[in-house]
mmCIF file of C-alpha atoms in Angstrom:
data_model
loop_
_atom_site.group_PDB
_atom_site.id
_atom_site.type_symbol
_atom_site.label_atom_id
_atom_site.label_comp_id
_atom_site.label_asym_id
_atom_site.label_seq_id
_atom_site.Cartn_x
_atom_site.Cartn_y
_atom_site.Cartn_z
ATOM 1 C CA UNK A 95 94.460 199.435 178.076
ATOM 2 C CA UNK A 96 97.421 201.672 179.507
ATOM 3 C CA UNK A 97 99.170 203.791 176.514
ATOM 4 C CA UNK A 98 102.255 202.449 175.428
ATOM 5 C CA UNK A 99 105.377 204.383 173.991
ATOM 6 C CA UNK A 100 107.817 202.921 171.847
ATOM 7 C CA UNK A 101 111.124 205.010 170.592
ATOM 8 C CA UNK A 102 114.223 203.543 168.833
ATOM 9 C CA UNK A 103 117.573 205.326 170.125
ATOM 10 C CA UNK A 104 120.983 205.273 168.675
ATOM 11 C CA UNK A 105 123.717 205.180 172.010
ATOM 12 C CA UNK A 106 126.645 206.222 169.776
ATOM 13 C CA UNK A 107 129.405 205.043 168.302
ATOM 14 C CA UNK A 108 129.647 200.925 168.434
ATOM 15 C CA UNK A 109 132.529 201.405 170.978
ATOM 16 C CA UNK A 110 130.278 203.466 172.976
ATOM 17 C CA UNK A 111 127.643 201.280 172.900
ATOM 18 C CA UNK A 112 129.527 198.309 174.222
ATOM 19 C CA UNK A 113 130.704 200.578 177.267
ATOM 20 C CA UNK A 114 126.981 201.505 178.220
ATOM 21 C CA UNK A 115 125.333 198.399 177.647
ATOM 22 C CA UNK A 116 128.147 196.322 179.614
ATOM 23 C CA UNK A 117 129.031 192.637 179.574
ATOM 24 C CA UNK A 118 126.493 190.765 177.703
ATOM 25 C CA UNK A 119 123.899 193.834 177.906
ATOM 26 C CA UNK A 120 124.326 193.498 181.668
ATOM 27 C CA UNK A 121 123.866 197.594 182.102
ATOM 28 C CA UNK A 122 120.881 197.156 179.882
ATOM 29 C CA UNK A 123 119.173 194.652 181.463
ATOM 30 C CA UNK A 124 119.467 196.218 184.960
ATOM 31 C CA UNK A 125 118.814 199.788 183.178
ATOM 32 C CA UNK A 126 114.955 198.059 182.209
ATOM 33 C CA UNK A 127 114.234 196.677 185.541
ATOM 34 C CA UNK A 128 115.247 200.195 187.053
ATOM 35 C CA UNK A 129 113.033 202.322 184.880
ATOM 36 C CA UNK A 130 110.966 199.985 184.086
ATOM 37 C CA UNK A 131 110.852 199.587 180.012
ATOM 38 C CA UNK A 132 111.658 197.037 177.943
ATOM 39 C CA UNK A 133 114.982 197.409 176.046
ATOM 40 C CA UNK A 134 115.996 195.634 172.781
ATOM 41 C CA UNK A 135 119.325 196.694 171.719
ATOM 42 C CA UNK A 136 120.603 195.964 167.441
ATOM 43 C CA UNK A 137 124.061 197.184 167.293
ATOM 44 C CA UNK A 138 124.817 200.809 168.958
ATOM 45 C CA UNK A 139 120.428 201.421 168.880
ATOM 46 C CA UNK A 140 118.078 200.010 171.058
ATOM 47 C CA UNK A 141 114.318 199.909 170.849
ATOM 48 C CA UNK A 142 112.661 201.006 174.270
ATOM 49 C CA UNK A 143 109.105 200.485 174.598
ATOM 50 C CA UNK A 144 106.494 200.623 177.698
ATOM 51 C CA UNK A 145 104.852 203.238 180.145
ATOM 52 C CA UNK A 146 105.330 206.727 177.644
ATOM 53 C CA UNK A 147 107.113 208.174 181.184
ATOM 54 C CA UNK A 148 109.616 204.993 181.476
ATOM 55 C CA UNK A 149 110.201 205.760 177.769
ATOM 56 C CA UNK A 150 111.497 208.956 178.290
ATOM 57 C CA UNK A 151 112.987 208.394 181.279
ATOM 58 C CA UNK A 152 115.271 205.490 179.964
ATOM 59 C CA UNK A 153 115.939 207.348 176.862
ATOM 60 C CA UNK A 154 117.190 210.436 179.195
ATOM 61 C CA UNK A 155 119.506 207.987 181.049
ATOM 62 C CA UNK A 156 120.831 206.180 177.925
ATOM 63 C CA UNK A 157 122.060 209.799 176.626
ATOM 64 C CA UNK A 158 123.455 210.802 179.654
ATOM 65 C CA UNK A 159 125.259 207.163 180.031
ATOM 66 C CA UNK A 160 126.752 207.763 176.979
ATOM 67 C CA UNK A 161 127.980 211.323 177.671
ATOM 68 C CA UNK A 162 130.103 209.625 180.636
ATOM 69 C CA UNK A 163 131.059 206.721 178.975
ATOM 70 C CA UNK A 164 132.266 209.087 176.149
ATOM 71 C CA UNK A 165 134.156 211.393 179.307
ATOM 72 C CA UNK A 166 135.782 208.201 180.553
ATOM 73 C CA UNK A 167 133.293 206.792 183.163
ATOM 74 C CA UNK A 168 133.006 203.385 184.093
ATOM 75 C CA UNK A 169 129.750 202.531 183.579
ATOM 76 C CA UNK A 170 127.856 200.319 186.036
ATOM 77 C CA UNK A 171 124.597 199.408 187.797
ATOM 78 C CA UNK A 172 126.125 201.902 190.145
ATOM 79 C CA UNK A 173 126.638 204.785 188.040
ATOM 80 C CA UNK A 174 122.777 203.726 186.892
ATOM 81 C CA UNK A 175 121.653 204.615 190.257
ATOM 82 C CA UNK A 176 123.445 207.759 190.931
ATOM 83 C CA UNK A 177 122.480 208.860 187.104
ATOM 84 C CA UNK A 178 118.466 207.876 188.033
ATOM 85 C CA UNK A 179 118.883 209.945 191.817
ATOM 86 C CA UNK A 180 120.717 212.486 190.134
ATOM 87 C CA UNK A 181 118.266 213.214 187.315
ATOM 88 C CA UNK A 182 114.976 213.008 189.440
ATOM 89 C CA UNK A 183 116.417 215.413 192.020
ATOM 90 C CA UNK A 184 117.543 217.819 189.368
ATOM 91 C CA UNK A 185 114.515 218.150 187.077
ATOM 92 C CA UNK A 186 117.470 219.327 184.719
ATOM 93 C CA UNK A 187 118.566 216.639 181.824
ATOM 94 C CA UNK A 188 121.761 218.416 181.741
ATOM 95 C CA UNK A 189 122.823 218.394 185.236
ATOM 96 C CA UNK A 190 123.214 214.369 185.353
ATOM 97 C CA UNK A 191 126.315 214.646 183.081
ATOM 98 C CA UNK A 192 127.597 218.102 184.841
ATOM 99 C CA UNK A 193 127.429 216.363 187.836
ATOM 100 C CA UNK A 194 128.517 212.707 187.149
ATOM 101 C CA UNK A 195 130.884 213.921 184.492
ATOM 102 C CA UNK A 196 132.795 216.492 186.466
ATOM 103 C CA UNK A 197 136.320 214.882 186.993
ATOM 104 C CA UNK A 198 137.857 216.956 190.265
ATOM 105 C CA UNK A 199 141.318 215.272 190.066
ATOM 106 C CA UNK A 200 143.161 212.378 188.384
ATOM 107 C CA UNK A 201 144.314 210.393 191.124
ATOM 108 C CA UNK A 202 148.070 208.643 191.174
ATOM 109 C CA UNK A 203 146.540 205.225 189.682
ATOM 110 C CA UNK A 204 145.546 207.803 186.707
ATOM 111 C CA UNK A 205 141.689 207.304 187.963
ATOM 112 C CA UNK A 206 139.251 210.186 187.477
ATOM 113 C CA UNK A 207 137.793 210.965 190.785
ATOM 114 C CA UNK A 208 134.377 212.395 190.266
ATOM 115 C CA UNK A 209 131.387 212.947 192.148
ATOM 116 C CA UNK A 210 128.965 209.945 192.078
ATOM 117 C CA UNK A 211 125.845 212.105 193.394
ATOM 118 C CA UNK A 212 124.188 215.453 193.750
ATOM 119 C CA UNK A 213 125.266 215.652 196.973
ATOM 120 C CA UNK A 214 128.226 214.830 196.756
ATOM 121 C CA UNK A 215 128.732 217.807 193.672
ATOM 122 C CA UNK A 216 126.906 220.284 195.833
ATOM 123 C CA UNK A 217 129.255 219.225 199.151
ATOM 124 C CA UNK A 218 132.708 219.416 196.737
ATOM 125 C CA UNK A 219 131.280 223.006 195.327
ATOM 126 C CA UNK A 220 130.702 224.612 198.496
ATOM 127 C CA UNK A 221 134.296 223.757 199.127
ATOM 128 C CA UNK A 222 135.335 225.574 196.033
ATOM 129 C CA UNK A 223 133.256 228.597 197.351
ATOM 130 C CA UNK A 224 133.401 228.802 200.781
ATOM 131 C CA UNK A 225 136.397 229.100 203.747
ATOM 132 C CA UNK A 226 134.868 226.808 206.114
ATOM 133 C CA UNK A 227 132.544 224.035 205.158
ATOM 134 C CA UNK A 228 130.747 221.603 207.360
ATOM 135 C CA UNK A 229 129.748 218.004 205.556
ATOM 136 C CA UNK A 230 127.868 216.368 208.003
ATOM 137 C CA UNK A 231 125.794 212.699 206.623
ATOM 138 C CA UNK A 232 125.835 208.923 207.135
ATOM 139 C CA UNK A 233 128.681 206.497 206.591
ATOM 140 C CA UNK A 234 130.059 205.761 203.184
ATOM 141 C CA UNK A 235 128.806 209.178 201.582
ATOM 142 C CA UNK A 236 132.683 210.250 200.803
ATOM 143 C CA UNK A 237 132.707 213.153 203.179
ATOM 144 C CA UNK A 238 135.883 212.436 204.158
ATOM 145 C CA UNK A 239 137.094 211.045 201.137
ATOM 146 C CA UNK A 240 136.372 213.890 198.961
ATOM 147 C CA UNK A 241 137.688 216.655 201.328
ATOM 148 C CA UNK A 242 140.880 215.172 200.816
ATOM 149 C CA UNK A 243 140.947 215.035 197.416
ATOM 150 C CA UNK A 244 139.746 219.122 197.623
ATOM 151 C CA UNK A 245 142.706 219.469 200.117
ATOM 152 C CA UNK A 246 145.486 217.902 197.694
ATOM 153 C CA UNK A 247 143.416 219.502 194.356
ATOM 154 C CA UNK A 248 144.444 223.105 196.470
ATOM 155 C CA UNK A 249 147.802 222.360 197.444
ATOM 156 C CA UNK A 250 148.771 221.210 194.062
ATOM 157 C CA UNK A 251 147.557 224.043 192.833
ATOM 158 C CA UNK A 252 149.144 226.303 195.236
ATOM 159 C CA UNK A 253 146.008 227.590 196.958
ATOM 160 C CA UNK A 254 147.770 226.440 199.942
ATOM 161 C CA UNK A 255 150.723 225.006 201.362
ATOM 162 C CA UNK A 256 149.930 222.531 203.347
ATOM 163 C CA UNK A 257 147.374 220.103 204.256
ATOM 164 C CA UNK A 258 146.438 219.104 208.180
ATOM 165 C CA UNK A 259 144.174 216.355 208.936
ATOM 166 C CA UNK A 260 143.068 216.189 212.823
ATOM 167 C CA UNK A 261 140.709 213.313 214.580
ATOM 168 C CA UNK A 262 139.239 213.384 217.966
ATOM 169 C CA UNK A 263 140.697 210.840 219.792
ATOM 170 C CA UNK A 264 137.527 209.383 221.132
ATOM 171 C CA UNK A 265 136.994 206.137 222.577
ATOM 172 C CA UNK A 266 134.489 203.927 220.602
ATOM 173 C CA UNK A 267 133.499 201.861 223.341
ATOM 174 C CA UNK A 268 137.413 200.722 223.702
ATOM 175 C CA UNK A 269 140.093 201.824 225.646
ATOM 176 C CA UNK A 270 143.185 203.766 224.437
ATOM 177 C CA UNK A 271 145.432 202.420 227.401
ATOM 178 C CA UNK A 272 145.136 198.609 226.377
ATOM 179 C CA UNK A 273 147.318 199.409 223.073
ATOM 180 C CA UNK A 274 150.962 199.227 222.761
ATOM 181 C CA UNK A 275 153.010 201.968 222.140
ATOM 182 C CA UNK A 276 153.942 205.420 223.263
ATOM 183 C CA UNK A 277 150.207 208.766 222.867
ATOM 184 C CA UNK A 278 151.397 208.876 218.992
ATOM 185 C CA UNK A 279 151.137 205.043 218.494
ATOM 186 C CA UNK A 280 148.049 204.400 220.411
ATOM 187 C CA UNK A 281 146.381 207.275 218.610
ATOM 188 C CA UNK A 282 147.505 206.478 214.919
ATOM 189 C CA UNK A 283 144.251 203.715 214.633
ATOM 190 C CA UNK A 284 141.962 207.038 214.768
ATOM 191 C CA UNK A 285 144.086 208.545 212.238
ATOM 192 C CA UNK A 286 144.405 205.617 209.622
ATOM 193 C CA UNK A 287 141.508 206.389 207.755
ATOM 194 C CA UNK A 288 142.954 210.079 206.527
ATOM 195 C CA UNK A 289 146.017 208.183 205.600
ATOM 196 C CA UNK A 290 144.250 205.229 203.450
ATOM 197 C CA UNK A 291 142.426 208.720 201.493
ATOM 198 C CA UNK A 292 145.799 210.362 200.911
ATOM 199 C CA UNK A 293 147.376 207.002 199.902
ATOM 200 C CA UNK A 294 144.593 206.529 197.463
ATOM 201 C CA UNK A 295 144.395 209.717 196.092
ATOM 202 C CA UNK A 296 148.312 210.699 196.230
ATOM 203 C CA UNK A 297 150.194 207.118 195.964
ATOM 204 C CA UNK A 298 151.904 205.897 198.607
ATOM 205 C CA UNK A 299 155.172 207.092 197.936
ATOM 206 C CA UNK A 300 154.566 210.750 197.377
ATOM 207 C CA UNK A 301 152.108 211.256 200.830
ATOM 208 C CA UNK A 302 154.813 209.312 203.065
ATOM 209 C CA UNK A 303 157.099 211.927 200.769
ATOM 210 C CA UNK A 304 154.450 215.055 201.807
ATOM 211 C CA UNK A 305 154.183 213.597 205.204
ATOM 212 C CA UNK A 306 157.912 213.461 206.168
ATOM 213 C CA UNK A 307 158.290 216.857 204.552
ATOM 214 C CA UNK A 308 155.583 218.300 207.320
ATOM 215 C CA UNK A 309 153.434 219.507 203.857
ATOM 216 C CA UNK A 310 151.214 217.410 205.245
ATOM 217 C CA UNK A 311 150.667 217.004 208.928
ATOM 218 C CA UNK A 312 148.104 214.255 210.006
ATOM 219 C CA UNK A 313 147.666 214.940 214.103
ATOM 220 C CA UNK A 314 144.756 214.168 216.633
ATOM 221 C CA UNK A 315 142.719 216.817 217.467
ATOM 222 C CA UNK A 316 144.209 218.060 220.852
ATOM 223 C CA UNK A 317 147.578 218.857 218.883
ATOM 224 C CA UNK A 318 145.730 222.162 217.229
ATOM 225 C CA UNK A 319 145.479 224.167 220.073
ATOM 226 C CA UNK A 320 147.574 227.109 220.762
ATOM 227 C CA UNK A 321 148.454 226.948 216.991
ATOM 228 C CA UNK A 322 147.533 229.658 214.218
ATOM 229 C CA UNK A 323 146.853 227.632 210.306
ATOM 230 C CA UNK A 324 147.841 230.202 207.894
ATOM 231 C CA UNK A 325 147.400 228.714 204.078
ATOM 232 C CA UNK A 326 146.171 225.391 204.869
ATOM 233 C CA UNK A 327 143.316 223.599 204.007
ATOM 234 C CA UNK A 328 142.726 221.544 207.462
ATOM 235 C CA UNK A 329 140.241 218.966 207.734
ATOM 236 C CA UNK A 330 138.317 217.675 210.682
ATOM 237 C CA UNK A 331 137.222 214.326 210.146
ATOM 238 C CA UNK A 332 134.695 212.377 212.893
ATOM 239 C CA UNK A 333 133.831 215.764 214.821
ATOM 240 C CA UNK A 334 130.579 214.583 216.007
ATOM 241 C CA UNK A 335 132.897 213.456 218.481
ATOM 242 C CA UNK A 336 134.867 216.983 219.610
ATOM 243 C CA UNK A 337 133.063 219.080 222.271
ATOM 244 C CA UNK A 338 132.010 222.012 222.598
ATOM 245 C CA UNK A 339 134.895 223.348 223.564
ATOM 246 C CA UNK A 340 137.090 221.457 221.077
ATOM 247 C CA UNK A 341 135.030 222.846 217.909
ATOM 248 C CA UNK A 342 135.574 226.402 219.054
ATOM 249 C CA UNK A 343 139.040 225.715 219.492
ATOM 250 C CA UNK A 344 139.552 224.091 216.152
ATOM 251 C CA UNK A 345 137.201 227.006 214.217
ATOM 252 C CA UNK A 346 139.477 229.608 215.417
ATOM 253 C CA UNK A 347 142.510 228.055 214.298
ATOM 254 C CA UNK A 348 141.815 229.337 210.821
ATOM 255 C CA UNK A 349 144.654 232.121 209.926
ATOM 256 C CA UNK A 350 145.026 233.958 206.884
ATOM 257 C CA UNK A 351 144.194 232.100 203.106
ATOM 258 C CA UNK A 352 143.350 228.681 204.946
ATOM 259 C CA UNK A 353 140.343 227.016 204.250
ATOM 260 C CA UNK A 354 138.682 224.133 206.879
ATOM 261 C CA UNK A 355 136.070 221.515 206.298
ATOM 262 C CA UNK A 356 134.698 219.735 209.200
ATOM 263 C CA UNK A 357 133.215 216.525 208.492
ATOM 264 C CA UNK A 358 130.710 213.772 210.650
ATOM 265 C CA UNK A 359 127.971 211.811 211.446
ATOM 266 C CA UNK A 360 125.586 212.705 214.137
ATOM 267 C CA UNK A 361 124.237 209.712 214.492
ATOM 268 C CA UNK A 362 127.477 208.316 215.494
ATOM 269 C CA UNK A 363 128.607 210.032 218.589
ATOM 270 C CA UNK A 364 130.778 208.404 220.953
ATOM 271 C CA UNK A 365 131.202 210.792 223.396
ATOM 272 C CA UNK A 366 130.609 210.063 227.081
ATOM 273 C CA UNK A 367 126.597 210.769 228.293
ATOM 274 C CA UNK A 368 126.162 213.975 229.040
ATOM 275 C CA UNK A 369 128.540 215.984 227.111
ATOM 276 C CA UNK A 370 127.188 218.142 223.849
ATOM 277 C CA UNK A 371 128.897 217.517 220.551
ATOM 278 C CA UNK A 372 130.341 220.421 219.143
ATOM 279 C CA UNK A 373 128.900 219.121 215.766
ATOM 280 C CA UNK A 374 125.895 219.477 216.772
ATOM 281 C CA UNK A 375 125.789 222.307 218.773
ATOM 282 C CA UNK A 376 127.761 224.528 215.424
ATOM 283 C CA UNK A 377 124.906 223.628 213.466
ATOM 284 C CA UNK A 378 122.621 225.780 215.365
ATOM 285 C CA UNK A 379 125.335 228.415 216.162
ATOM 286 C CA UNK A 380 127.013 228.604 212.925
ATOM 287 C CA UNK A 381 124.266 228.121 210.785
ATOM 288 C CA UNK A 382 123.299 231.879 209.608
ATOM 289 C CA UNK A 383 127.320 233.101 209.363
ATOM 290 C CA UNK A 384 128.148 234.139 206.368
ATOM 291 C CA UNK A 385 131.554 232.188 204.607
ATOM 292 C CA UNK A 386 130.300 229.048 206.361
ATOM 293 C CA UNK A 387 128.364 226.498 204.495
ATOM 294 C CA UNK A 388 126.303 223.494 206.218
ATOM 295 C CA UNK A 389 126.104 220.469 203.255
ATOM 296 C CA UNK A 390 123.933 217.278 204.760
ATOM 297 C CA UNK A 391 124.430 214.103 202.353
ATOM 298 C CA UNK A 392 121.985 211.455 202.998
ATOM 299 C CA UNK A 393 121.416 207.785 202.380
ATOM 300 C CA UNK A 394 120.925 208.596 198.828
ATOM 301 C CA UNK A 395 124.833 209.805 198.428
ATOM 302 C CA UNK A 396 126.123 206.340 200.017
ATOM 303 C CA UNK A 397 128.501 205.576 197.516
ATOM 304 C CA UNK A 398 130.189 201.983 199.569
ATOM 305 C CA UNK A 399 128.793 198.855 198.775
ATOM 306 C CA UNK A 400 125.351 198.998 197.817
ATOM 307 C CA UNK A 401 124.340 196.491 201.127
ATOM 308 C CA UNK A 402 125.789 199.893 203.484
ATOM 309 C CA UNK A 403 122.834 201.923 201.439
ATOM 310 C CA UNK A 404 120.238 199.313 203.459
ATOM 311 C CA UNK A 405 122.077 199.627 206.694
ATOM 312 C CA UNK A 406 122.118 202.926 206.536
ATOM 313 C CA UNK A 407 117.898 202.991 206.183
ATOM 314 C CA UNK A 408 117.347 200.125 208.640
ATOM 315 C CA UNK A 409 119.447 201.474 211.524
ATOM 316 C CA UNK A 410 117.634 204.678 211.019
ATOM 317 C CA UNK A 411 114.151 203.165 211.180
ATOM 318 C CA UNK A 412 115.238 201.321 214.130
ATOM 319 C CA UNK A 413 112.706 201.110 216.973
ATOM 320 C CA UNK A 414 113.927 203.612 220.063
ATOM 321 C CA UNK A 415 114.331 202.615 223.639
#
């Protein structure tokens, strides 16, 4: 017969308790299926009993659960998962609430925006450190997302002075002439999704305030060149999709205290057959240059709903033509 563990934990203060364990011990309950272990909870302590490696395991998480509930984290079958990742990729106990814990900004609905995965901590770090930053990874990993909150996090703070998102304005298997509207107009589609981040992290009223102010200047692509960015932090969202060309036009914008992070998904590219991305084709040429940091998130730092995780996989274990 297998050897079996059994520790009794205390998760607490009562208040605490009821934050980690959820509605009706919901956390809990998913928390033992995920380990696996069987948890009996009495008050703010549970008894956790099973495999002596689940034991520890689900003791490690219900500590670090804790710490984040205690910081202000929502705590979820979500947060479970990123917690588990986090603490088998680390090795380190202490790292799950360092990373999971770290609040980056308070956004205008007074919600702590934090990390939710390793990679996501090591991608908003290597903005902190370096000039240029390239976040390259799957849909629904926050690439975007969390550059923009990095972009507003240095202009509030005066690292910079203004913010400029650009988008390729590549067709997607549709055509640009078919929509109403004068170049601006048919582009602004492309561009929505840098405007939905700002309005979530900023408010509404205060980015249409930036915005009309030119702090912050949301423009396709083809609008950079010719220009010099001194103290910005300028973001290129989708550039799987730029060319060559484009991506060497867009690096060497960079002027004097400006920082850039260029995010995208090579396994989206919508450009026509034939042509190279300039995504691509920078990771090769850019990769040993020092200031310049390459961060890859994977389908373990999709943070959407938890169905995109399982697209994600299956579309990459497709069968090839």
């Amino acid at each position: 017969m297998a050897t079996q563990a059994k520790r009794r934990v205390t998760v607490g203060s009562n208040g605490e308790a009821v934050l980690v364990f959820g509605s009706q011990d919901a956390n809990l309950r998913y928390l033992a299926e995920r380990c696996p272990a069987k948890i009996v909870a009495r008050g703010n302590e549970v008894t956790i009993s099973g495999d002596p490696e689940a034991v520890a395991r689900t003791e490690q998480l219900l500590q670090h659960l804790t710490s984040l509930a205690r910081q202000g984290a929502t705590i979820n079958p979500a947060v479970i998962d990123y917690a588990l990742a986090a603490l088998e990729q680390t090795q380190a106990s202490a790292a799950v609430t360092d990373v999971l814990g770290h609040v980056i900004y308070v956004n205008a609905r007074e919600k702590a925006i934090r990390p939710k995965t390793l990679g996501q901590y090591r991608y908003v770090e290597a903005i902190q450190n370096c000039d240029i930053v390239f976040g390259i990874g799957p849909a629904g990993t926050g690439k975007t997302y969390l550059a923009v909150v990095m972009a507003v996090v240095a202009l509030r703070s005066r690292e910079v002075e203004r913010i400029i998102l650009a988008r390729p304005a590549v067709e997607a298997g549709e055509k640009l002439g078919f929509l109403p509207g004068d170049l601006q107009e048919k582009v602004n589609p492309y561009l929505r999704p840098l405007y939905d981040a700002l309005y979530d992290v900023l408010g509404l009223e205060t980015a249409q305030k930036y915005v009309e102010r030119g702090v912050i200047e949301i423009a396709p692509l083809a609008y950079m060149r010719g220009r010099t960015l001194d103290d910005a932090f300028i973001i290129l969202d989708e550039a799987q999709n730029t060319t060559s060309e484009q991506m060497k036009m867009f690096l060497t914008r960079l002027g004097v205290g400006s920082k850039a992070v260029i995010t995208g998904d090579i396994t989206q590219i919508d450009l026509p057959q034939g042509r190279v991305s300039g995504l691509v084709e920078a990771r090769t040429i850019l990769q040993d240059v020092s200031g310049i940091s390459f961060v890859y998130l994977t389908v373990a730092d999709v943070v959407r709903h938890p169905l995109v995780q399982k697209i994600v996989e299956a579309y990459a274990h497709r069968p090839q033509d």
